[in-house]
mmCIF file of C-alpha atoms in Angstrom:
data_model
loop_
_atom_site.group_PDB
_atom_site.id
_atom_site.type_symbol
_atom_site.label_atom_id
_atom_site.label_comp_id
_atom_site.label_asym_id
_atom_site.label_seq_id
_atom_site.Cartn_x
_atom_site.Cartn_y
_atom_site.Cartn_z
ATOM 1 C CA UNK A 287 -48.697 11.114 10.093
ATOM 2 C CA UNK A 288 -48.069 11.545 13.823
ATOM 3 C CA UNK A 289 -49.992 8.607 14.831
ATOM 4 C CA UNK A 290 -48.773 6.321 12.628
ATOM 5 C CA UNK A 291 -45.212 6.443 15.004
ATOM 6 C CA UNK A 292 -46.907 6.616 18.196
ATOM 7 C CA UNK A 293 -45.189 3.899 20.454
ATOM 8 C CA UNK A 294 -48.475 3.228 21.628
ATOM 9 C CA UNK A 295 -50.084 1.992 18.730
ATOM 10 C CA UNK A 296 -48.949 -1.515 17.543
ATOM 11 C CA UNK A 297 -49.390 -0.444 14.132
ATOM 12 C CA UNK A 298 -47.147 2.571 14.791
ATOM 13 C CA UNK A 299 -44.293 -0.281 16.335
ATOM 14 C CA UNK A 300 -45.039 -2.280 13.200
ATOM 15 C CA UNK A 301 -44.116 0.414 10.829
ATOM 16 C CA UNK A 302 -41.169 1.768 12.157
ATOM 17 C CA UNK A 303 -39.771 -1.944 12.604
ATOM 18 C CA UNK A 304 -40.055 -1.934 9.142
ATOM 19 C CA UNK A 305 -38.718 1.404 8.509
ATOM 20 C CA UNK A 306 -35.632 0.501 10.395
ATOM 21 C CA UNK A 307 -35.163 -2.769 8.913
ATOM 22 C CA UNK A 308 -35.613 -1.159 4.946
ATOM 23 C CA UNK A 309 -33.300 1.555 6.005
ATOM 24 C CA UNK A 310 -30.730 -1.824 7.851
ATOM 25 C CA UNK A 311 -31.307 -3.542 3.840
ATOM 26 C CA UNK A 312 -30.040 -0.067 2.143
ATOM 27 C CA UNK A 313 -27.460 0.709 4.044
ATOM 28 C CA UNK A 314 -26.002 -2.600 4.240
ATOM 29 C CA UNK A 315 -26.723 -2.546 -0.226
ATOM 30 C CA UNK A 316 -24.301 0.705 -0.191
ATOM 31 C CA UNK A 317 -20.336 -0.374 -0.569
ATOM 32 C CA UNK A 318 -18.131 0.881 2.014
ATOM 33 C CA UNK A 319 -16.341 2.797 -1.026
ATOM 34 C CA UNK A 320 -19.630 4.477 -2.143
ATOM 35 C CA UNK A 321 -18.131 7.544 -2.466
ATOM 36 C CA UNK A 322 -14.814 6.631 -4.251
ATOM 37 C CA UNK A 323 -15.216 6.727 -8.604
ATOM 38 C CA UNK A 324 -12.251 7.266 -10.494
ATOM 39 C CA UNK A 325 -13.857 10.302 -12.124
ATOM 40 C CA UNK A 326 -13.672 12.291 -8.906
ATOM 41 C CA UNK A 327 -11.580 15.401 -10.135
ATOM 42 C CA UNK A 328 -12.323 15.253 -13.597
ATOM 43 C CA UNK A 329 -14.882 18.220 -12.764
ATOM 44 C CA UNK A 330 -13.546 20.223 -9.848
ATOM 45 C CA UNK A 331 -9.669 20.071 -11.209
ATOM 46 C CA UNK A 332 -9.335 17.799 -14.146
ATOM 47 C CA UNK A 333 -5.476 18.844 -14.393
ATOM 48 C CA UNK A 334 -4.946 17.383 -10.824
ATOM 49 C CA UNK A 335 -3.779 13.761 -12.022
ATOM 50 C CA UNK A 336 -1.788 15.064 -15.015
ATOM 51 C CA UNK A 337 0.155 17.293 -12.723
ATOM 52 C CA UNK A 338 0.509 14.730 -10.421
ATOM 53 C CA UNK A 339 2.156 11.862 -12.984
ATOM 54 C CA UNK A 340 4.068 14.337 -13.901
ATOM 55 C CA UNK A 341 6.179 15.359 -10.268
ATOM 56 C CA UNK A 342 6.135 11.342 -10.072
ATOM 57 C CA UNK A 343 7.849 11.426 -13.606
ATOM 58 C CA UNK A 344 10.320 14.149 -12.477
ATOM 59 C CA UNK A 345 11.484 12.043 -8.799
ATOM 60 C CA UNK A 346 11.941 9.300 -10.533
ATOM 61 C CA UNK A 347 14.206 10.659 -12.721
ATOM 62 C CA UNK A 348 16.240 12.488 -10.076
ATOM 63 C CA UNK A 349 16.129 9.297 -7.894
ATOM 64 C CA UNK A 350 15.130 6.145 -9.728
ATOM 65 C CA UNK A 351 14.684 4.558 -6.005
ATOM 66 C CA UNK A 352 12.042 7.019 -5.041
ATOM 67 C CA UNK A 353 8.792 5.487 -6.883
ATOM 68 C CA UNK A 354 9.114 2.504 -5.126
ATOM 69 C CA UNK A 355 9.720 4.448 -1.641
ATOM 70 C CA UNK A 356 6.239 6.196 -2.929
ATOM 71 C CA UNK A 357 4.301 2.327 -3.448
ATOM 72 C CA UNK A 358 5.165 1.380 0.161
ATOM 73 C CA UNK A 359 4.249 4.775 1.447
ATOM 74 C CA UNK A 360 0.394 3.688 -0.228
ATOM 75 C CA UNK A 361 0.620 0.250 1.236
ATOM 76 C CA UNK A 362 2.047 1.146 4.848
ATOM 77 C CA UNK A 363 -1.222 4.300 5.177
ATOM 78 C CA UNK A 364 -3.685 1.244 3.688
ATOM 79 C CA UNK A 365 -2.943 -1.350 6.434
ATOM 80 C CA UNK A 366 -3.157 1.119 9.707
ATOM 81 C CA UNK A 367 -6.586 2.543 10.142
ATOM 82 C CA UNK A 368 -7.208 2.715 6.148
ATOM 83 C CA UNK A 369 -6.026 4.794 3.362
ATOM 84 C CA UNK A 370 -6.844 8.008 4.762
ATOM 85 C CA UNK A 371 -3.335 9.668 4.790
ATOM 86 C CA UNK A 372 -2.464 9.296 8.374
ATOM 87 C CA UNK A 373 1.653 8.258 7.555
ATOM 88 C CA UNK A 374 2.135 11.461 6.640
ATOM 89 C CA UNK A 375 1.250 13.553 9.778
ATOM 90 C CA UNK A 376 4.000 14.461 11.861
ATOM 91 C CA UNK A 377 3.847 14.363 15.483
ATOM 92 C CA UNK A 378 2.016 16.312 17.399
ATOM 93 C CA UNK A 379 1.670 17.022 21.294
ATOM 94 C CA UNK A 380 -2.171 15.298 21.060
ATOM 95 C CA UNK A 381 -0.225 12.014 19.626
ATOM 96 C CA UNK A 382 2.755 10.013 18.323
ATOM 97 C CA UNK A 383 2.270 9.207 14.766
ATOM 98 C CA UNK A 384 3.315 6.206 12.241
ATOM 99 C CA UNK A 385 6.542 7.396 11.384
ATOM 100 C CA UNK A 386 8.535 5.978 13.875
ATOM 101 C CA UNK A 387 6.695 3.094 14.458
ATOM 102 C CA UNK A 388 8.608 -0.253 13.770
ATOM 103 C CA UNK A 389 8.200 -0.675 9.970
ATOM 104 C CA UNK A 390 8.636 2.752 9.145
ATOM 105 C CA UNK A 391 11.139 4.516 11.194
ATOM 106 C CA UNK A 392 14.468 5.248 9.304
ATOM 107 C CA UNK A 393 12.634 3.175 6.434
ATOM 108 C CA UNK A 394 9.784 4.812 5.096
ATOM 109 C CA UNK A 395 10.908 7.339 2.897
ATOM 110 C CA UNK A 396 9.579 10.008 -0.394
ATOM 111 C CA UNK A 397 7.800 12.611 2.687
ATOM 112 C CA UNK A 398 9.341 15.623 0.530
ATOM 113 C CA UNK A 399 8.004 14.349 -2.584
ATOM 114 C CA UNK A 400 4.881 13.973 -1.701
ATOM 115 C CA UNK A 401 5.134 17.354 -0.001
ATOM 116 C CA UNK A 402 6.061 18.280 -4.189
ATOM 117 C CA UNK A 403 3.178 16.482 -5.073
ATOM 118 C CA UNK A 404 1.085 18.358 -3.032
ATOM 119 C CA UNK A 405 1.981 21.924 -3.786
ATOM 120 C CA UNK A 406 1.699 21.859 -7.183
ATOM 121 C CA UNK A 407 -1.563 20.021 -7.418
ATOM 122 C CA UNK A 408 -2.659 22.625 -5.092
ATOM 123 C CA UNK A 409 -1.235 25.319 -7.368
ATOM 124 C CA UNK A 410 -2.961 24.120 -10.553
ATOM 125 C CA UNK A 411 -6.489 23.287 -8.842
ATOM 126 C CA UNK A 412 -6.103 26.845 -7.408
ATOM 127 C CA UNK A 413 -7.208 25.432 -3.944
ATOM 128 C CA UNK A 414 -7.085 22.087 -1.807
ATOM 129 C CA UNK A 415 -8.862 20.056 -3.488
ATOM 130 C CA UNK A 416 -6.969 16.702 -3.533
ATOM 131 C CA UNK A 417 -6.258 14.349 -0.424
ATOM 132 C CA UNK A 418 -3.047 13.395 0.448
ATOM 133 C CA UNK A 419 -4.611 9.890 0.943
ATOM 134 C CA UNK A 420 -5.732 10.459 -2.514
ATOM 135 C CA UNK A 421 -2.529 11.584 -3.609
ATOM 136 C CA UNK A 422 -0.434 8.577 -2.431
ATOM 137 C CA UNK A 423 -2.606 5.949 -4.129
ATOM 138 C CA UNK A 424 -2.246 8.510 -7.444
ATOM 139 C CA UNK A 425 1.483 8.517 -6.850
ATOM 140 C CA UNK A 426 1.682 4.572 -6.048
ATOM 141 C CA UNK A 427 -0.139 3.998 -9.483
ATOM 142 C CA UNK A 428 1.751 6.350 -11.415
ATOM 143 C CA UNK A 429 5.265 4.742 -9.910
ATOM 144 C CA UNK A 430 4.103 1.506 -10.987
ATOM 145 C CA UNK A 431 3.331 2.631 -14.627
ATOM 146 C CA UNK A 432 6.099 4.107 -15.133
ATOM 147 C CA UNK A 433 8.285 1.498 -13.779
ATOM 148 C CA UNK A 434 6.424 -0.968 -15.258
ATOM 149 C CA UNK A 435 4.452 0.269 -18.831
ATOM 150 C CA UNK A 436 0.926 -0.359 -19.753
ATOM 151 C CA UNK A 437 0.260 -3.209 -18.402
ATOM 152 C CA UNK A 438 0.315 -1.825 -15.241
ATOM 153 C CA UNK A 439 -1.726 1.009 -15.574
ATOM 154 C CA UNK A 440 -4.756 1.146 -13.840
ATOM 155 C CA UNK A 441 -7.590 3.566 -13.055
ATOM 156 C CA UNK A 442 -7.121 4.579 -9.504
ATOM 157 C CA UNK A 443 -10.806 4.831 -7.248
ATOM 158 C CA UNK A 444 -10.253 8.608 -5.874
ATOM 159 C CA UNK A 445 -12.683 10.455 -3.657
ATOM 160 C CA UNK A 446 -10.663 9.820 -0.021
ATOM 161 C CA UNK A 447 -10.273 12.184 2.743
ATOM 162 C CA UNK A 448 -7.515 12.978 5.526
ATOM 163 C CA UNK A 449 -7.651 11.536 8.579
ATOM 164 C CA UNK A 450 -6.941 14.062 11.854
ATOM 165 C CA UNK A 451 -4.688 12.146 13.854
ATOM 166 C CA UNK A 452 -2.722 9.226 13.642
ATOM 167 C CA UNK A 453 -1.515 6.531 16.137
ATOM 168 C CA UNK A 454 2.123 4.856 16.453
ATOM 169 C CA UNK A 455 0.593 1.699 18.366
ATOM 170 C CA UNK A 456 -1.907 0.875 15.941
ATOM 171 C CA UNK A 457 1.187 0.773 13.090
ATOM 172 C CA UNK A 458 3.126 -1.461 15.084
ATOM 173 C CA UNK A 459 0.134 -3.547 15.121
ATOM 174 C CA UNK A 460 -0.713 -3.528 11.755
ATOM 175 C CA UNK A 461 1.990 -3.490 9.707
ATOM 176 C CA UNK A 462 3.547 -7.103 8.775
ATOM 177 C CA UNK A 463 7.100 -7.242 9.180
ATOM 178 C CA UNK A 464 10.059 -8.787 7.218
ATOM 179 C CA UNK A 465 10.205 -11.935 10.113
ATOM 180 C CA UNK A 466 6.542 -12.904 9.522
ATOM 181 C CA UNK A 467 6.008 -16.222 8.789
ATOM 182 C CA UNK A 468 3.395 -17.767 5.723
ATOM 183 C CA UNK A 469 0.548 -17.993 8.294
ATOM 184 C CA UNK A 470 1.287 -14.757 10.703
ATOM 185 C CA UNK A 471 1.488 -12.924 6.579
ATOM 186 C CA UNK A 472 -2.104 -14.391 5.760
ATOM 187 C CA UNK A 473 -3.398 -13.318 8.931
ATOM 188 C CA UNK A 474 -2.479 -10.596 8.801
ATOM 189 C CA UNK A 475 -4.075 -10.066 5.106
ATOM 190 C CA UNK A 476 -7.172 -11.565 6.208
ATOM 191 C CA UNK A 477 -7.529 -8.819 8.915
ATOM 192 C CA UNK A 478 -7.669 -6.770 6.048
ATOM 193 C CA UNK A 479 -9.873 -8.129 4.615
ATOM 194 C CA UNK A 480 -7.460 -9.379 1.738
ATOM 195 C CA UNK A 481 -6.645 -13.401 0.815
ATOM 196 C CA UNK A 482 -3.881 -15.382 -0.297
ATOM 197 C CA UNK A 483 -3.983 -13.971 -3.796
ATOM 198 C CA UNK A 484 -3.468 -10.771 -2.897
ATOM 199 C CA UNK A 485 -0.881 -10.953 -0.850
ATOM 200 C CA UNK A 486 1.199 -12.749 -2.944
ATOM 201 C CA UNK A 487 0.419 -10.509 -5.747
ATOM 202 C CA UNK A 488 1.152 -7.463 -3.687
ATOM 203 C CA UNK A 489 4.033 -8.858 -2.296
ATOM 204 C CA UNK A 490 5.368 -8.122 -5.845
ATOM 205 C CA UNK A 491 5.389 -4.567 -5.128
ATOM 206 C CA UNK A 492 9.258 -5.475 -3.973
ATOM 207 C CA UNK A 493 9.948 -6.235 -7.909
ATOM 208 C CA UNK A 494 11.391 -2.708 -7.263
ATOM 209 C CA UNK A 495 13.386 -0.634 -4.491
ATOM 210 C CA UNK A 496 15.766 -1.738 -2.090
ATOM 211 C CA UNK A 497 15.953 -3.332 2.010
ATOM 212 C CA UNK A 498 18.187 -2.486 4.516
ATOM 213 C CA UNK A 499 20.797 -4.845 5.623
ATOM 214 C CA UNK A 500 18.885 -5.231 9.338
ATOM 215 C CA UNK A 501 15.953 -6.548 7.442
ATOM 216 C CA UNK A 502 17.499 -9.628 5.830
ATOM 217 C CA UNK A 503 20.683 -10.043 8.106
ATOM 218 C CA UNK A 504 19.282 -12.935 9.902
ATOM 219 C CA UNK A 505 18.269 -14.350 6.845
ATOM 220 C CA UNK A 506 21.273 -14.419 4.984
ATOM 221 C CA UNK A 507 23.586 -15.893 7.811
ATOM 222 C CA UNK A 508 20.853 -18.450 9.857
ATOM 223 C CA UNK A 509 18.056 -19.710 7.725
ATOM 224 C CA UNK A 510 18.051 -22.749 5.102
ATOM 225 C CA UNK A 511 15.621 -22.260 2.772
ATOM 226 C CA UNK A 512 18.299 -19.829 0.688
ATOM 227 C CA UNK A 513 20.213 -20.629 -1.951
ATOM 228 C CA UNK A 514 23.635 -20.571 -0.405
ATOM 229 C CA UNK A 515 25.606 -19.007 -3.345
ATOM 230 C CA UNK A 516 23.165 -15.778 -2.812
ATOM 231 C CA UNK A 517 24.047 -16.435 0.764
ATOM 232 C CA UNK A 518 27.361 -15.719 0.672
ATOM 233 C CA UNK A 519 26.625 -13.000 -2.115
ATOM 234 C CA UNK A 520 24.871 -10.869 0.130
ATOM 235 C CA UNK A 521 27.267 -10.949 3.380
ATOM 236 C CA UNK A 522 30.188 -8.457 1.700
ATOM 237 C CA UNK A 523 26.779 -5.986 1.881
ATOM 238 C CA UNK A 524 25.796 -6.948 5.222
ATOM 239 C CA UNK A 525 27.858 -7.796 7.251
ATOM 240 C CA UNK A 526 27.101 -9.431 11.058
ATOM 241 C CA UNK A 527 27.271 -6.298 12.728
ATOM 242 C CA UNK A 528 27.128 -2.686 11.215
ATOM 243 C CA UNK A 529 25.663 -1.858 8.036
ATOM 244 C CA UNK A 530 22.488 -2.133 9.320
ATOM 245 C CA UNK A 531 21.056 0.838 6.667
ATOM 246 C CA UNK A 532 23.574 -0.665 3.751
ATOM 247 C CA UNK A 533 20.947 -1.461 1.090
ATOM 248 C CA UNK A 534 20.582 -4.170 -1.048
ATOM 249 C CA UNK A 535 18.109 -4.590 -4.547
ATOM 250 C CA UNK A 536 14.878 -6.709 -3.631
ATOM 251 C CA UNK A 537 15.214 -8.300 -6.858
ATOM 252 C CA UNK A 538 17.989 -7.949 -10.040
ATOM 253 C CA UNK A 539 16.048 -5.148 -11.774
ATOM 254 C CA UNK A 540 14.941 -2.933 -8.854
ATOM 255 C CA UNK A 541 13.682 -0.236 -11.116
ATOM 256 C CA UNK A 542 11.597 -2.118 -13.489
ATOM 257 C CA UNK A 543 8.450 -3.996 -12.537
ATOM 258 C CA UNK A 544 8.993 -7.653 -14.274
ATOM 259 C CA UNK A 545 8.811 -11.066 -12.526
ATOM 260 C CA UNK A 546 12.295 -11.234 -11.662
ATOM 261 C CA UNK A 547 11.232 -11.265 -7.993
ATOM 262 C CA UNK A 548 9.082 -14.425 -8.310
ATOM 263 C CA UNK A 549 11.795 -16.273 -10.267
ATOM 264 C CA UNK A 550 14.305 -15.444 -7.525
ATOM 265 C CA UNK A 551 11.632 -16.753 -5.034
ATOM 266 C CA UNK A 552 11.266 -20.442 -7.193
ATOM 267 C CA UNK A 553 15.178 -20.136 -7.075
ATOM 268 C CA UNK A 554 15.140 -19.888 -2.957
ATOM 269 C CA UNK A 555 16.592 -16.076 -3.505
ATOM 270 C CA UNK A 556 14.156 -14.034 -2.311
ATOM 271 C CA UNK A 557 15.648 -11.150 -0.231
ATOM 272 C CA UNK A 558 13.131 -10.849 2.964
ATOM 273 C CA UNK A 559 12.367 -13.901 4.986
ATOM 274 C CA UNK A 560 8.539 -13.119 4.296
ATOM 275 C CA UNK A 561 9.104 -13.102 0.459
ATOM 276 C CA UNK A 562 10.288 -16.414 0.714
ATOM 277 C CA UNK A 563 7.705 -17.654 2.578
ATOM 278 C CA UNK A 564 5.775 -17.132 -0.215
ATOM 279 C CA UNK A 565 7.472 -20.171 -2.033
ATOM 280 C CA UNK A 566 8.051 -23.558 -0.340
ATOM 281 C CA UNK A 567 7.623 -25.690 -3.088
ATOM 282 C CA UNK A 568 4.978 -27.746 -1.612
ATOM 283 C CA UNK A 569 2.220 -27.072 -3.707
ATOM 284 C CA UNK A 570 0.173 -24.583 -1.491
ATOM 285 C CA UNK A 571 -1.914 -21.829 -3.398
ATOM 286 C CA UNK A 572 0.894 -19.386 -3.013
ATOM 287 C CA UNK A 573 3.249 -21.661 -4.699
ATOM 288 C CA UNK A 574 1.223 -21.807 -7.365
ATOM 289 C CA UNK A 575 1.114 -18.232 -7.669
ATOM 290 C CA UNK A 576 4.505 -17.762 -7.666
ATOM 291 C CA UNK A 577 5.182 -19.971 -10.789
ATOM 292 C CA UNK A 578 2.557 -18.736 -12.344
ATOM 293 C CA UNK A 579 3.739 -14.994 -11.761
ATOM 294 C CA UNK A 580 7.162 -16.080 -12.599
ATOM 295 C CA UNK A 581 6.185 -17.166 -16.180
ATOM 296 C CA UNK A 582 3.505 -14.743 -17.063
ATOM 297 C CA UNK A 583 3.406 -10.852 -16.670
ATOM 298 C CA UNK A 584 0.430 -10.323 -17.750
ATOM 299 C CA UNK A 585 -0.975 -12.822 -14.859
ATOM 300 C CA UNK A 586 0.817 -10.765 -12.578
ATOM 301 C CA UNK A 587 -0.520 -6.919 -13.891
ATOM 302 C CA UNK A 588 -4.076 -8.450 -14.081
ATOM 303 C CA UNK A 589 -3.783 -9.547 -10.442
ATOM 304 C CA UNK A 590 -1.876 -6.907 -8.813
ATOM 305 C CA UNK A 591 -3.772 -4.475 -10.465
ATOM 306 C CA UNK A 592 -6.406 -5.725 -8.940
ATOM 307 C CA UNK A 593 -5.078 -6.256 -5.572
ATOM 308 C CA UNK A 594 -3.973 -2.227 -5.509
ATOM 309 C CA UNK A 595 -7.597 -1.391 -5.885
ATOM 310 C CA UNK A 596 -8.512 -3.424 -3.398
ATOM 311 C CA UNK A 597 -6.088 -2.031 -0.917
ATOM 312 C CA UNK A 598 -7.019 1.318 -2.027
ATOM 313 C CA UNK A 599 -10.222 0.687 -1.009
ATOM 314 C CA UNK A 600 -9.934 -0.349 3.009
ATOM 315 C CA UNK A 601 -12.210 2.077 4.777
ATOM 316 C CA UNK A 602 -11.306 5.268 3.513
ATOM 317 C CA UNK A 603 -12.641 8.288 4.769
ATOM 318 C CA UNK A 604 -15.291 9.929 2.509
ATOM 319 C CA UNK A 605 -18.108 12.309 2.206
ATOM 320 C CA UNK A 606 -17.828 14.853 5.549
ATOM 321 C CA UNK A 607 -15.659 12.529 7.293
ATOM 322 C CA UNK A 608 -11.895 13.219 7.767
ATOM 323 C CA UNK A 609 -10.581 16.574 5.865
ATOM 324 C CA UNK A 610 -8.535 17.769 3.047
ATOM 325 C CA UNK A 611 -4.927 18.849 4.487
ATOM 326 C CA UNK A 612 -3.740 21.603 3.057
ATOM 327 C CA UNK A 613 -0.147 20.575 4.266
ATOM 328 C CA UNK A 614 0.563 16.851 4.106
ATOM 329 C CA UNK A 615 2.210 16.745 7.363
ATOM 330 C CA UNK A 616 -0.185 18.617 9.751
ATOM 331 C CA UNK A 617 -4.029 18.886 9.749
ATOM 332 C CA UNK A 618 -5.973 21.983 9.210
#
């Protein structure tokens, strides 16, 4: 067998040319989620996603803001470095994490829930067992449902690991913020690995939870492409200067996931500059999307249901890679 890869021997060169390039083939035939199945607890703690649903349940009721504080904290861990948990970690002297980087400082918010979440899943699997990556796609789903009812249910991939550190500058970099115009928002999508469709169907996410006034000041007192009744609404909220954390609904029903959101953006009263960018009116694909969305729920579940899986799937860590925290905030 020795012989056969002896770099000498042409036929030695010959086979392992082909031995790399069948092992190139199967590796490239393996998905980058490989290891992600949504049957990944059932055996090692199959209480894990009851318990879970039900400290969602149990926020939500003490807060009915919360759940959708708990979508964007899935969303805002997906686009830097993958969903591997990293928005959680607090900062350490080794680096500055994603908490205070633009889009998430004095935003992102549900840290002590998910801190909840965590202990008792712990508790009832009798170990760490379950990623805090894994738990805030579990969490994101579950917020959804229950916001939202069957149609929005959806089996959750789970298998992901914790990342070890965590990096400020690659948030600022990655997360799209409430100024971004149509093409800076596909972009930035597409360097995700995600198209039009999905962005406009994840973009629905803000059919619940609230903005801060310094998100849509600018809107509400410079730009056009408003309806100027909501205009006016909004400036008793938000005034030209202060307020900046008063908080305003993204849509009229901010704790139900409906289409209200798309309807306001056909009706030039979406909230965020980038939600309205969504809707020009000119017949683009996102246009489309909005009136369809607008008119049909089920349209909408089918596609951001399937937009959330495919978020929950950029490069997660799996297999040896990465770690399971046993404290959200810190690694081992």
């Amino acid at each position: 067998m020795s012989h056969s890869l002896n770099m000498g021997s042409h036929d030695g060169v010959q086979s392992l040319a082909v031995f790399v390039v069948i092992g190139m083939v199967i590796t490239l035939m393996i998905p980058a989620n490989a290891n992600l199945s949504s049957h990944f607890y059932d055996k090692v703690c199959p209480q894990a996603l009851p318990v879970i649903r039900t400290v969602v349940q149990r926020a939500i009721n003490r807060e009915p803001r919360i759940g959708a504080s708990l979508l964007r904290l899935h969303f805002h861990d997906c686009f830097v470095n993958g969903c591997d948990g990293s928005i959680l970690l607090d900062d350490t002297k080794n680096f500055i994490g994603e908490k205070t980087a633009f889009a998430n400082n004095n935003s992102a918010r549900g840290f002590s829930v998910v801190d909840e979440i965590k202990a008792a899943v712990d508790k009832a699997c009798k170990r760490p067992v379950v990623s805090c990556a894994d738990i805030l796609a579990i969490a994101a789903r579950d917020s959804v449902a229950i916001y939202g009812g069957k149609h929005f249910w959806y089996q959750v991939l789970l298998g992901r690991r914790d990342a070890r550190t965590a990096s400020r500058s690659a948030a600022n970099s990655n997360l799209p913020p409430p100024t971004f115009s149509f093409s800076q928002l596909v972009s930035n999508f597409q360097s995700h690995g995600l198209n039009v469709k999905d962005l406009v169907a994840l973009s629905g996410g803000h059919t619940i939870g609230f903005a801060r006034c310094t998100t849509f000041r600018n809107r509400i007192y410079n730009e056009s492409n408003i309806d100027p009744r909501f205009a006016a609404s909004l400036r008793n909220t938000c005034p030209r200067s202060g307020g900046d954390n008063n908080l305003q609904k993204l849509d009229p029903t901010p704790a139900r996931v409906d289409t209200k959101y798309f309807t306001d953006l056909v009706h030039k009263k979406g909230l965020l500059h980038s939600d309205q960018e969504l809707f020009k009116g000119q017949g683009r694909e996102s246009d489309k999307l909005v009136q369809l969305y607008s008119k049909n729920t089920l349209a909408f579940a089918r596609d951001f249901k399937a937009s959330m899986i495919k978020m929950g799937n950029l490069k997660p860590l799996t297999g040896r890679q990465g770690e399971i925290r046993c404290h959200c905030r810190r690694i081992n």
